Amino acid sequence: MSATRLPGTPRLLRALNDRAALELLLERGPLTRARLGELTGLSKVTASQLVERLEERGLVTRVGEQAGGRGPNAQLYAVSPGSAHVVGVDVGPDRVVAACADITGAVIGRVEQSTRDTDDPVGVVHNAVVQAASSAHAQLSSVRRIVLGTPGLVDPGTGDITFAFNLPRWHSGLLAALREDLHTPVVFENDVNLAAVAEAQSGAAQGLADFVLVWVGAGVGLAIMLGGRLHHGSSGAAGEIGYLPVPGAPIPRDASRRAKPAFQQLVGADSVRAVAREHGYPDTDAAEAVRAAVAAGADGGPMLDELARRLALGVASTCVVLDPPLVVLAGDVGQAGGAALAERVQHEVAAITLVRPRVVPTGLTEEPILHGALRTALDAVRDEVFGSTVG
């Protein structure tokens, strides 16, 4: 048995070394062959062979020279940006935003379109993806994966949308239609889950394997990160925190109807505006009202206290089950509340439960869902491209 495995050992080692070198080039920028050898622990000869192999496969390219001591300048190598592309799409009830990134993660194309005048989701996504790739001067054939962030439930088994409250025209069977239309792997993911991916990558949850993200905006949602992986649940409903039956709001008996569920009634945008009016703030956008309360300092305290008490009901219910070390408040309202709201929620949760998670505002300010979609697509494509470097 062992004799049959030996011939595969050099191949496996080459694949591992190739992947390590490509990751180093992504993290540290252009490197010489000698520097790659030092960082990977490979000999000069082996490192040179590795670079030649990757260059032949179009995965790395020469980008300049590094002046040294005696002898010719050393060539600098970097990952070839155009070796693959991905597209991330943020789908909302009124608009769709799509961005195209190369394999280094650089966003090189972006488009935004209204969806109010169409009832054709396939056409909406098709146009957004094609225009994003075109704006990046990338061939559609080089797009290796498309990840769409969408509100609602995504079936973990089929990958299809099963329920989207805000997108009634998005339905089961749409995934297959998009894959057939675009001739490219297409993946659906819940939008709040993608925001958590972005938060873990470059936001307030960097370096943490376990945390939850509470999204507070027009709607309310939850993303659960355990062991560095998203937890979706058996039906994809993990995180539908709006349906928590909490005190202070009537509980609808039929979730399939359009009646707002209990926790959503307490902390959704409509309720935030109502709380703002009660505390003397004008009838305006929910996030703007929260920002005004924060800016008012002590005068805005009563409004923030009330909002924190409401939010703490859902956060506490989540934390006594999962006991995460960190809760991130995101979404328009969560971001607007900043540290002032987060600190109040942390205090309220500690007051009504035995758990004391740290509660912080999001560390991201622009398009977290879109960036999470791109990151998810990049991780998958890099595994495909970098993991197949040995022929």
Short mmCIF file of C-alpha atoms in Angstrom, two decimals:
data_model
loop_
_atom_site.label_atom_id
_atom_site.label_comp_id
_atom_site.label_asym_id
_atom_site.label_seq_id
_atom_site.Cartn_x
_atom_site.Cartn_y
_atom_site.Cartn_z
CA MET A 1 0.00 0.00 0.00
CA SER A 2 2.73 2.47 0.93
CA ALA A 3 4.56 1.83 -2.34
CA THR A 4 1.55 3.04 -4.31
CA ARG A 5 1.55 6.33 -2.40
CA LEU A 6 5.22 7.23 -2.79
CA PRO A 7 5.06 8.40 -6.44
CA GLY A 8 2.42 10.96 -5.42
CA THR A 9 4.56 12.52 -2.69
CA PRO A 10 6.68 14.86 -4.88
CA ARG A 11 3.53 16.00 -6.69
CA LEU A 12 1.81 16.79 -3.40
CA LEU A 13 4.83 18.67 -2.09
CA ARG A 14 5.04 20.73 -5.27
CA ALA A 15 1.34 21.60 -4.97
CA LEU A 16 1.75 22.63 -1.34
CA ASN A 17 4.83 24.73 -2.11
CA ASP A 18 3.12 26.37 -5.07
CA ARG A 19 0.11 27.30 -2.96
CA ALA A 20 2.30 28.67 -0.18
CA ALA A 21 4.26 30.79 -2.65
CA LEU A 22 1.11 32.20 -4.24
CA GLU A 23 -0.35 33.10 -0.83
CA LEU A 24 2.92 34.86 0.09
CA LEU A 25 2.84 36.84 -3.13
CA LEU A 26 -0.73 37.93 -2.39
CA GLU A 27 0.05 38.92 1.19
CA ARG A 28 3.45 40.57 0.74
CA GLY A 29 3.41 41.87 -2.80
CA PRO A 30 6.13 41.37 -5.42
CA LEU A 31 9.00 39.12 -4.27
CA THR A 32 12.22 37.81 -5.77
CA ARG A 33 12.92 34.13 -6.21
CA ALA A 34 15.48 34.32 -3.43
CA ARG A 35 13.02 35.95 -1.04
CA LEU A 36 10.35 33.38 -1.85
CA GLY A 37 12.89 30.69 -1.07
CA GLU A 38 13.66 32.27 2.29
CA LEU A 39 10.01 32.65 3.26
CA THR A 40 9.04 29.12 2.21
CA GLY A 41 12.23 27.44 3.43
CA LEU A 42 13.02 26.14 -0.04
CA SER A 43 16.44 26.00 -1.62
CA LYS A 44 17.34 28.51 -4.34
CA VAL A 45 17.09 25.82 -6.99
CA THR A 46 13.69 24.59 -5.81
CA ALA A 47 12.38 28.14 -5.48
CA SER A 48 13.50 28.95 -9.03
CA GLN A 49 11.80 25.83 -10.36
CA LEU A 50 8.64 26.78 -8.49
CA VAL A 51 8.56 30.28 -9.99
CA GLU A 52 9.19 28.93 -13.48
CA ARG A 53 6.37 26.44 -13.05
CA LEU A 54 3.92 29.13 -11.92
CA GLU A 55 5.05 31.50 -14.65
CA GLU A 56 4.47 28.85 -17.30
CA ARG A 57 0.94 28.33 -16.00
CA GLY A 58 0.22 32.07 -16.18
CA LEU A 59 -0.25 32.44 -12.43
CA VAL A 60 2.72 34.72 -11.75
CA THR A 61 4.34 37.40 -13.84
CA ARG A 62 7.46 39.56 -13.73
CA VAL A 63 6.66 43.05 -12.55
CA GLY A 64 10.05 44.69 -12.14
CA GLU A 65 13.55 44.37 -10.74
CA GLN A 66 15.18 44.75 -7.37
CA ALA A 67 18.61 46.33 -7.28
CA GLY A 68 21.10 44.38 -5.22
CA GLY A 69 24.82 44.19 -4.72
CA ARG A 70 27.04 42.68 -7.33
CA GLY A 71 25.63 41.00 -10.36
CA PRO A 72 22.41 41.57 -12.28
CA ASN A 73 19.27 42.90 -10.61
CA ALA A 74 16.85 40.28 -9.26
CA GLN A 75 13.50 39.88 -10.98
CA LEU A 76 10.39 40.66 -8.96
CA TYR A 77 7.34 38.41 -9.34
CA ALA A 78 3.67 38.90 -8.48
CA VAL A 79 0.43 36.98 -8.93
CA SER A 80 -0.99 37.62 -12.40
CA PRO A 81 -4.11 39.69 -11.76
CA GLY A 82 -5.90 38.54 -14.88
CA SER A 83 -5.50 34.81 -14.25
CA ALA A 84 -9.08 34.76 -12.95
CA HIS A 85 -11.90 37.13 -12.03
CA VAL A 86 -14.92 36.99 -9.74
CA VAL A 87 -18.11 39.02 -9.48
CA GLY A 88 -19.98 39.86 -6.28
CA VAL A 89 -23.57 41.07 -6.38
CA ASP A 90 -25.59 42.80 -3.66
CA VAL A 91 -29.29 42.39 -4.44
CA GLY A 92 -31.85 44.60 -2.73
CA PRO A 93 -35.53 45.31 -3.30
CA ASP A 94 -34.80 48.52 -5.24
CA ARG A 95 -31.33 48.13 -6.69
CA VAL A 96 -28.57 45.71 -7.54
CA VAL A 97 -24.86 46.48 -7.21
CA ALA A 98 -22.24 44.30 -8.86
CA ALA A 99 -18.45 44.48 -8.65
CA CYS A 100 -15.71 42.60 -10.46
CA ALA A 101 -12.40 41.78 -8.80
CA ASP A 102 -9.27 40.12 -10.15
CA ILE A 103 -7.68 37.20 -8.34
CA THR A 104 -5.54 39.53 -6.19
CA GLY A 105 -8.74 40.96 -4.70
CA ALA A 106 -8.48 44.34 -6.40
CA VAL A 107 -11.94 45.66 -7.34
CA ILE A 108 -11.60 46.82 -10.93
CA GLY A 109 -15.19 47.27 -12.07
CA ARG A 110 -18.51 48.25 -10.48
CA VAL A 111 -22.06 48.97 -11.65
CA GLU A 112 -25.30 49.89 -9.92
CA GLN A 113 -28.77 49.46 -11.41
CA SER A 114 -32.34 50.08 -10.33
CA THR A 115 -34.63 47.04 -10.16
CA ARG A 116 -37.90 48.91 -9.75
CA ASP A 117 -39.00 48.71 -13.38
CA THR A 118 -38.41 45.01 -14.03
CA ASP A 119 -39.82 41.68 -12.88
CA ASP A 120 -37.09 39.59 -14.54
CA PRO A 121 -34.47 38.59 -11.94
CA VAL A 122 -32.41 36.62 -14.48
CA GLY A 123 -32.19 39.65 -16.74
CA VAL A 124 -31.29 41.92 -13.81
CA VAL A 125 -28.42 39.72 -12.68
CA HIS A 126 -27.26 39.04 -16.24
CA ASN A 127 -27.00 42.73 -17.07
CA ALA A 128 -25.29 43.58 -13.78
CA VAL A 129 -22.68 40.82 -14.12
CA VAL A 130 -21.94 41.53 -17.78
CA GLN A 131 -21.61 45.26 -17.19
CA ALA A 132 -19.41 44.77 -14.10
CA ALA A 133 -17.05 42.53 -16.08
CA SER A 134 -17.10 44.94 -19.00
CA SER A 135 -16.29 47.91 -16.78
CA ALA A 136 -13.31 45.90 -15.50
CA HIS A 137 -12.20 45.12 -19.08
CA ALA A 138 -12.49 41.44 -18.21
CA GLN A 139 -13.82 38.74 -20.50
CA LEU A 140 -16.89 37.05 -19.09
CA SER A 141 -15.16 33.73 -19.75
CA SER A 142 -12.50 34.67 -17.18
CA VAL A 143 -15.12 35.11 -14.43
CA ARG A 144 -14.81 31.90 -12.45
CA ARG A 145 -17.52 32.50 -9.84
CA ILE A 146 -20.45 34.82 -9.11
CA VAL A 147 -21.71 35.21 -5.54
CA LEU A 148 -25.03 36.96 -4.95
CA GLY A 149 -25.99 38.37 -1.56
CA THR A 150 -29.72 38.33 -1.09
CA PRO A 151 -32.14 38.76 1.81
CA GLY A 152 -34.03 35.69 2.93
CA LEU A 153 -33.37 31.97 3.16
CA VAL A 154 -30.93 29.98 1.05
CA ASP A 155 -31.37 26.19 1.15
CA PRO A 156 -28.04 24.67 2.28
CA GLY A 157 -28.77 21.51 0.28
CA THR A 158 -29.74 22.97 -3.09
CA GLY A 159 -28.20 26.45 -2.81
CA ASP A 160 -31.47 27.93 -4.06
CA ILE A 161 -33.57 30.71 -2.56
CA THR A 162 -36.53 29.35 -0.61
CA PHE A 163 -37.95 32.52 0.92
CA ALA A 164 -37.15 36.21 0.39
CA PHE A 165 -39.59 38.57 2.11
CA ASN A 166 -38.40 41.66 0.20
CA LEU A 167 -37.94 39.93 -3.17
CA PRO A 168 -41.17 38.14 -4.07
CA ARG A 169 -40.01 37.43 -7.64
CA TRP A 170 -36.91 35.59 -6.44
CA HIS A 171 -37.88 31.97 -6.06
CA SER A 172 -36.79 28.37 -6.17
CA GLY A 173 -35.36 27.44 -9.58
CA LEU A 174 -33.69 30.80 -10.07
CA LEU A 175 -30.22 29.43 -9.34
CA ALA A 176 -30.37 26.91 -12.20
CA ALA A 177 -31.72 29.58 -14.54
CA LEU A 178 -28.83 31.93 -13.70
CA ARG A 179 -26.20 29.23 -14.11
CA GLU A 180 -27.63 28.29 -17.49
CA ASP A 181 -27.81 31.93 -18.55
CA LEU A 182 -24.30 32.94 -17.44
CA HIS A 183 -22.48 29.61 -18.04
CA THR A 184 -20.57 30.28 -14.81
CA PRO A 185 -20.81 28.90 -11.26
CA VAL A 186 -23.34 31.05 -9.39
CA VAL A 187 -23.82 30.94 -5.61
CA PHE A 188 -26.52 32.50 -3.45
CA GLU A 189 -25.73 33.54 0.13
CA ASN A 190 -27.74 35.43 2.71
CA ASP A 191 -26.76 39.10 2.69
CA VAL A 192 -26.19 39.38 6.46
CA ASN A 193 -23.95 36.29 6.36
CA LEU A 194 -21.84 38.01 3.71
CA ALA A 195 -21.57 41.11 5.88
CA ALA A 196 -20.13 38.86 8.60
CA VAL A 197 -17.59 37.42 6.15
CA ALA A 198 -16.44 40.97 5.38
CA GLU A 199 -16.38 41.84 9.10
CA ALA A 200 -14.14 38.85 9.80
CA GLN A 201 -11.85 39.74 6.93
CA SER A 202 -11.34 43.45 7.52
CA GLY A 203 -13.75 44.73 10.16
CA ALA A 204 -14.35 44.55 13.89
CA ALA A 205 -14.14 40.74 14.06
CA GLN A 206 -10.67 40.24 12.58
CA GLY A 207 -8.83 37.37 14.24
CA LEU A 208 -11.94 35.90 15.88
CA ALA A 209 -13.24 32.46 14.98
CA ASP A 210 -16.50 32.90 16.94
CA PHE A 211 -18.78 35.95 16.84
CA VAL A 212 -22.26 37.04 15.83
CA LEU A 213 -23.27 40.01 13.72
CA VAL A 214 -26.63 41.69 14.29
CA TRP A 215 -27.85 43.64 11.28
CA VAL A 216 -30.24 46.48 12.08
CA GLY A 217 -31.63 48.45 9.19
CA ALA A 218 -34.86 48.28 7.21
CA GLY A 219 -34.97 44.72 8.50
CA VAL A 220 -33.11 42.85 11.20
CA GLY A 221 -30.93 39.77 10.77
CA LEU A 222 -28.20 37.75 12.40
CA ALA A 223 -25.07 36.02 11.12
CA ILE A 224 -23.39 33.33 13.21
CA MET A 225 -19.69 32.57 12.80
CA LEU A 226 -18.49 29.46 14.64
CA GLY A 227 -14.99 28.09 14.29
CA GLY A 228 -14.37 30.50 11.43
CA ARG A 229 -17.31 29.15 9.44
CA LEU A 230 -20.80 30.48 8.87
CA HIS A 231 -23.56 28.52 10.57
CA HIS A 232 -26.57 28.21 8.28
CA GLY A 233 -28.77 25.69 10.09
CA SER A 234 -30.55 22.69 8.56
CA SER A 235 -32.89 24.82 6.42
CA GLY A 236 -30.82 27.98 6.07
CA ALA A 237 -32.94 29.80 8.65
CA ALA A 238 -30.22 30.22 11.28
CA GLY A 239 -30.03 33.95 11.94
CA GLU A 240 -33.62 34.92 11.08
CA ILE A 241 -33.66 36.81 14.36
CA GLY A 242 -36.59 38.97 13.29
CA TYR A 243 -38.85 36.00 14.08
CA LEU A 244 -37.82 35.82 17.74
CA PRO A 245 -40.98 35.86 19.86
CA VAL A 246 -40.00 38.62 22.26
CA PRO A 247 -42.08 40.59 24.79
CA GLY A 248 -43.44 43.94 23.74
CA ALA A 249 -44.82 42.98 20.31
CA PRO A 250 -47.65 40.73 19.05
CA ILE A 251 -46.55 37.40 17.62
CA PRO A 252 -48.01 36.55 14.18
CA ARG A 253 -49.26 32.97 13.91
CA ASP A 254 -48.41 32.46 10.22
CA ALA A 255 -44.84 33.32 9.26
CA SER A 256 -45.57 32.88 5.53
CA ARG A 257 -47.85 35.91 5.53
CA ARG A 258 -46.68 39.49 5.20
CA ALA A 259 -47.26 40.40 8.85
CA LYS A 260 -44.08 41.60 10.51
CA PRO A 261 -42.65 39.15 13.07
CA ALA A 262 -42.23 40.17 16.70
CA PHE A 263 -38.60 41.28 17.03
CA GLN A 264 -38.75 42.97 13.64
CA GLN A 265 -41.67 45.03 14.98
CA LEU A 266 -39.51 46.26 17.86
CA VAL A 267 -36.28 47.20 16.10
CA GLY A 268 -36.94 47.52 12.36
CA ALA A 269 -36.59 50.90 10.68
CA ASP A 270 -40.27 51.78 11.10
CA SER A 271 -40.03 51.21 14.85
CA VAL A 272 -36.79 53.18 15.13
CA ARG A 273 -38.51 56.15 13.46
CA ALA A 274 -41.43 55.81 15.89
CA VAL A 275 -39.04 55.82 18.86
CA ALA A 276 -37.32 58.89 17.40
CA ARG A 277 -40.64 60.77 17.11
CA GLU A 278 -41.48 59.93 20.71
CA HIS A 279 -38.21 61.53 21.81
CA GLY A 280 -38.63 64.71 19.80
CA TYR A 281 -36.69 63.89 16.64
CA PRO A 282 -38.18 64.68 13.24
CA ASP A 283 -39.80 62.01 11.13
CA THR A 284 -36.79 61.15 9.02
CA ASP A 285 -34.66 58.21 7.97
CA ALA A 286 -34.08 55.76 10.85
CA ALA A 287 -30.29 55.88 10.61
CA GLU A 288 -30.33 59.69 10.43
CA ALA A 289 -32.46 59.84 13.56
CA VAL A 290 -30.01 57.61 15.44
CA ARG A 291 -27.06 59.72 14.25
CA ALA A 292 -28.87 62.82 15.49
CA ALA A 293 -29.37 61.23 18.89
CA VAL A 294 -25.69 60.27 19.10
CA ALA A 295 -24.67 63.80 18.09
CA ALA A 296 -26.94 65.25 20.77
CA GLY A 297 -24.85 63.63 23.49
CA ALA A 298 -26.65 63.43 26.83
CA ASP A 299 -29.83 64.83 25.26
CA GLY A 300 -29.97 61.85 22.91
CA GLY A 301 -29.43 59.36 25.71
CA PRO A 302 -33.09 58.51 26.39
CA MET A 303 -33.72 57.55 22.77
CA LEU A 304 -30.58 55.43 22.58
CA ASP A 305 -31.45 53.81 25.91
CA GLU A 306 -34.86 52.76 24.58
CA LEU A 307 -33.40 51.41 21.35
CA ALA A 308 -30.71 49.52 23.28
CA ARG A 309 -33.33 47.93 25.57
CA ARG A 310 -35.22 46.69 22.52
CA LEU A 311 -32.11 45.41 20.76
CA ALA A 312 -30.90 43.69 23.91
CA LEU A 313 -33.93 41.36 23.84
CA GLY A 314 -32.75 39.79 20.61
CA VAL A 315 -29.05 39.98 21.37
CA ALA A 316 -29.54 38.39 24.80
CA SER A 317 -31.69 35.59 23.36
CA THR A 318 -28.92 34.82 20.88
CA CYS A 319 -26.08 35.05 23.38
CA VAL A 320 -27.53 32.77 26.03
CA VAL A 321 -27.65 30.03 23.40
CA LEU A 322 -24.37 30.65 21.56
CA ASP A 323 -22.32 32.51 24.22
CA PRO A 324 -20.14 34.36 21.66
CA PRO A 325 -17.26 36.56 22.82
CA LEU A 326 -18.25 39.35 20.42
CA VAL A 327 -21.42 40.88 19.01
CA VAL A 328 -21.06 43.27 16.07
CA LEU A 329 -23.85 45.77 15.41
CA ALA A 330 -24.10 46.45 11.68
CA GLY A 331 -26.63 47.71 9.15
CA ASP A 332 -27.61 51.34 8.69
CA VAL A 333 -28.96 51.76 12.21
CA GLY A 334 -26.25 49.71 13.91
CA GLN A 335 -23.55 51.69 12.16
CA ALA A 336 -25.24 55.02 12.91
CA GLY A 337 -25.45 54.16 16.62
CA GLY A 338 -21.73 53.55 16.79
CA ALA A 339 -20.06 53.01 20.15
CA ALA A 340 -22.80 54.92 22.01
CA LEU A 341 -25.46 52.39 21.04
CA ALA A 342 -23.16 49.35 21.25
CA GLU A 343 -22.12 50.19 24.82
CA ARG A 344 -25.73 50.54 25.89
CA VAL A 345 -26.66 47.18 24.32
CA GLN A 346 -23.70 45.53 26.05
CA HIS A 347 -24.83 46.95 29.40
CA GLU A 348 -28.45 45.82 28.87
CA VAL A 349 -27.48 42.28 27.85
CA ALA A 350 -25.28 41.92 30.92
CA ALA A 351 -28.14 43.21 33.08
CA ILE A 352 -30.67 40.58 31.95
CA THR A 353 -28.50 37.49 31.32
CA LEU A 354 -25.54 35.59 32.74
CA VAL A 355 -23.44 36.18 29.60
CA ARG A 356 -21.37 39.29 28.98
CA PRO A 357 -20.30 39.48 25.35
CA ARG A 358 -18.42 42.50 24.10
CA VAL A 359 -20.71 44.54 21.82
CA VAL A 360 -19.07 46.79 19.22
CA PRO A 361 -20.16 48.72 16.14
CA THR A 362 -19.20 47.50 12.70
CA GLY A 363 -15.70 48.29 11.53
CA LEU A 364 -16.86 48.63 7.93
CA THR A 365 -18.41 51.73 6.45
CA GLU A 366 -19.02 50.90 2.77
CA GLU A 367 -20.85 48.02 1.07
CA PRO A 368 -20.07 45.14 3.46
CA ILE A 369 -22.43 42.76 1.67
CA LEU A 370 -20.73 43.37 -1.66
CA HIS A 371 -17.27 42.95 -0.15
CA GLY A 372 -18.37 39.76 1.59
CA ALA A 373 -19.64 38.39 -1.71
CA LEU A 374 -16.32 39.15 -3.41
CA ARG A 375 -14.35 37.58 -0.54
CA THR A 376 -16.48 34.43 -0.64
CA ALA A 377 -16.00 34.15 -4.39
CA LEU A 378 -12.25 34.81 -4.16
CA ASP A 379 -11.72 32.15 -1.49
CA ALA A 380 -13.39 29.52 -3.66
CA VAL A 381 -11.65 30.54 -6.88
CA ARG A 382 -8.22 30.70 -5.27
CA ASP A 383 -8.74 27.18 -4.00
CA GLU A 384 -9.60 26.08 -7.53
CA VAL A 385 -6.84 27.98 -9.32
CA PHE A 386 -4.04 27.75 -6.77
CA GLY A 387 -4.92 24.19 -5.84
CA SER A 388 -4.48 22.94 -9.41
CA THR A 389 -1.01 24.27 -10.12
CA VAL A 390 0.57 20.89 -10.69
CA GLY A 391 -0.38 19.21 -13.90
#
